[in-house]
Coordinates of C-alpha atoms in Angstrom, one line a residue:
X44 CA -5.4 -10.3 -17.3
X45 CA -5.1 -6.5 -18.4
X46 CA -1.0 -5.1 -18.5
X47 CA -2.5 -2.8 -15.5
X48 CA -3.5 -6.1 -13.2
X49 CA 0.0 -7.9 -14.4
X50 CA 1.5 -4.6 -13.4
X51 CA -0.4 -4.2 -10.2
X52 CA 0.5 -7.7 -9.2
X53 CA 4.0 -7.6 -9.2
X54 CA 4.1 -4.5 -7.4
X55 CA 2.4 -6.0 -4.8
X56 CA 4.3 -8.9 -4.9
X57 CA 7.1 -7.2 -4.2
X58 CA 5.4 -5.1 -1.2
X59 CA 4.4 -8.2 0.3
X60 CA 7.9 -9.8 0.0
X61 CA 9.4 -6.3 1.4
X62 CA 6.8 -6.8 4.8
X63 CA 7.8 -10.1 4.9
X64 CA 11.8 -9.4 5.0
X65 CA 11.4 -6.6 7.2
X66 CA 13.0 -7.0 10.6
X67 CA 11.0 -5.3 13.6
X68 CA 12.0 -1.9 13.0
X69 CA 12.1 -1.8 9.3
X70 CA 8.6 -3.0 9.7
X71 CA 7.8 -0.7 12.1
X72 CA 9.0 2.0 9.8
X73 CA 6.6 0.7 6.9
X74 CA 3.6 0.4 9.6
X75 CA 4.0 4.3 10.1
X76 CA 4.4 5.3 7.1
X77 CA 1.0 3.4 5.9
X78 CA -0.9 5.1 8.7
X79 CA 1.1 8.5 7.0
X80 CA -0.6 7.7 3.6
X81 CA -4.1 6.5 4.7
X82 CA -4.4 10.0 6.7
X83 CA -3.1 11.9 3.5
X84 CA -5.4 9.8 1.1
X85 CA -8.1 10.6 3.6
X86 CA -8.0 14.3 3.0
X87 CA -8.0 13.8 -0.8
X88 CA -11.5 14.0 -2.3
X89 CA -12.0 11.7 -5.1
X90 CA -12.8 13.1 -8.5
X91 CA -14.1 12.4 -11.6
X92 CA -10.8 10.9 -12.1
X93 CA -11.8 8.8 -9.1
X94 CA -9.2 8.3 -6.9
X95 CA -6.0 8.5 -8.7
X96 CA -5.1 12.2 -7.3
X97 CA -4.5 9.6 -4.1
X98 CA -3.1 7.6 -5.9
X99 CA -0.3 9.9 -7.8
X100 CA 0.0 11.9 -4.0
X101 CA 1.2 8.3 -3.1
X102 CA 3.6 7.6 -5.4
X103 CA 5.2 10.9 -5.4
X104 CA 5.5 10.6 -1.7
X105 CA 7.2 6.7 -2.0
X106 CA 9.4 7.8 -4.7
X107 CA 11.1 10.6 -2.2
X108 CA 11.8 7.5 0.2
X109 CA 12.7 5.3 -2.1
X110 CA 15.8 8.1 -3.9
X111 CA 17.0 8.0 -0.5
X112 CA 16.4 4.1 -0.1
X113 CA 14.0 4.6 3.0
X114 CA 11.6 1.3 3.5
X115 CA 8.8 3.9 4.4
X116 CA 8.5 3.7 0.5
X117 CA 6.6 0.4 1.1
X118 CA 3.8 1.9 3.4
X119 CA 3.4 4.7 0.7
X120 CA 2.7 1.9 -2.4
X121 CA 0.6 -0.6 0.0
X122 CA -1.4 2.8 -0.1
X123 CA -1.6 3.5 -3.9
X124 CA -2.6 -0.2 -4.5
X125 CA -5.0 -0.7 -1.8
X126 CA -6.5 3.0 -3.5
X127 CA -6.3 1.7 -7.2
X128 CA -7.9 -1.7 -6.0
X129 CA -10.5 -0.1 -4.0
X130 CA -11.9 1.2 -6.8
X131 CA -13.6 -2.2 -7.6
X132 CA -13.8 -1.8 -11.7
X133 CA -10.3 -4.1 -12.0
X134 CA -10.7 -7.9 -13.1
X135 CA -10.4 -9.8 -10.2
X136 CA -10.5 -7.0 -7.6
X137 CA -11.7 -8.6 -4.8
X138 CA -8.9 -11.3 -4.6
X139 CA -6.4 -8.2 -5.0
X140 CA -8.1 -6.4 -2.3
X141 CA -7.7 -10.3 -0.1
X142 CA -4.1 -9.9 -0.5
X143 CA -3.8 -6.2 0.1
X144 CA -6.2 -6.4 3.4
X145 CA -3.4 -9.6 4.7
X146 CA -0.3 -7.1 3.6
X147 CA -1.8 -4.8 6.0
X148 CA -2.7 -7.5 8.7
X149 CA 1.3 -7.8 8.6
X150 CA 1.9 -4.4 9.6
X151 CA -0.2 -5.0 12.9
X152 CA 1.4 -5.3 16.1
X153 CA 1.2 -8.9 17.4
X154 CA -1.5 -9.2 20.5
X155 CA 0.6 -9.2 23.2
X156 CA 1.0 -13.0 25.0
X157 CA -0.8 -14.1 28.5
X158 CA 1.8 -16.4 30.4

């Protein structure tokens, strides 16, 4: 496995485990900001550098939450990642991408219950 997979993993490791602890709001919080990310990332044309101007416009953003110890960080990475593993030339993409498309299930509002 290259450094940037081992890297990669733990970061979103640690995403997932941030979902996961999240109480309804905090969650909630994270949710948004994701939806914040995926709208800026969809404005960003990729380049011959393919997508990492999304990626660094990620970052930057979930580095400004995360000085002031905002959750929203989380939504922001989820982003970057699911942008750096979309890119399909990592080893073992497609399992990353499996993990990053159930980190994102997470953020989904449970259906609502029929009594």
């Amino acid at each position: 496995m290259t450094d940037e997979v081992v890297d990669l993993s733990k970061t979103l490791v640690w995403t997932v485990g941030m979902i996961t602890q999240a109480g309804p709001d905090e969650r909630e919080r994270v949710a948004n900001a994701y939806r914040e990310a995926r709208d800026l990332v969809a404005q960003i044309p990729k380049t011959d550098e393919g997508a990492r101007p999304r990626i660094v416009a990620c970052f930057h953003r979930s580095d400004k939450y995360r000085a002031v110890e905002d959750i929203a960080c989380v939504g922001w990475i989820l982003t970057a990642i699911e942008e750096r593993v979309n890119e399909g030339d990592l080893p073992d993409w497609r399992k990353l991408r499996k993990v990053v498309k159930n980190a994102v299930k997470l953020l989904s509002d449970p259906a609502p219950t029929l009594h």
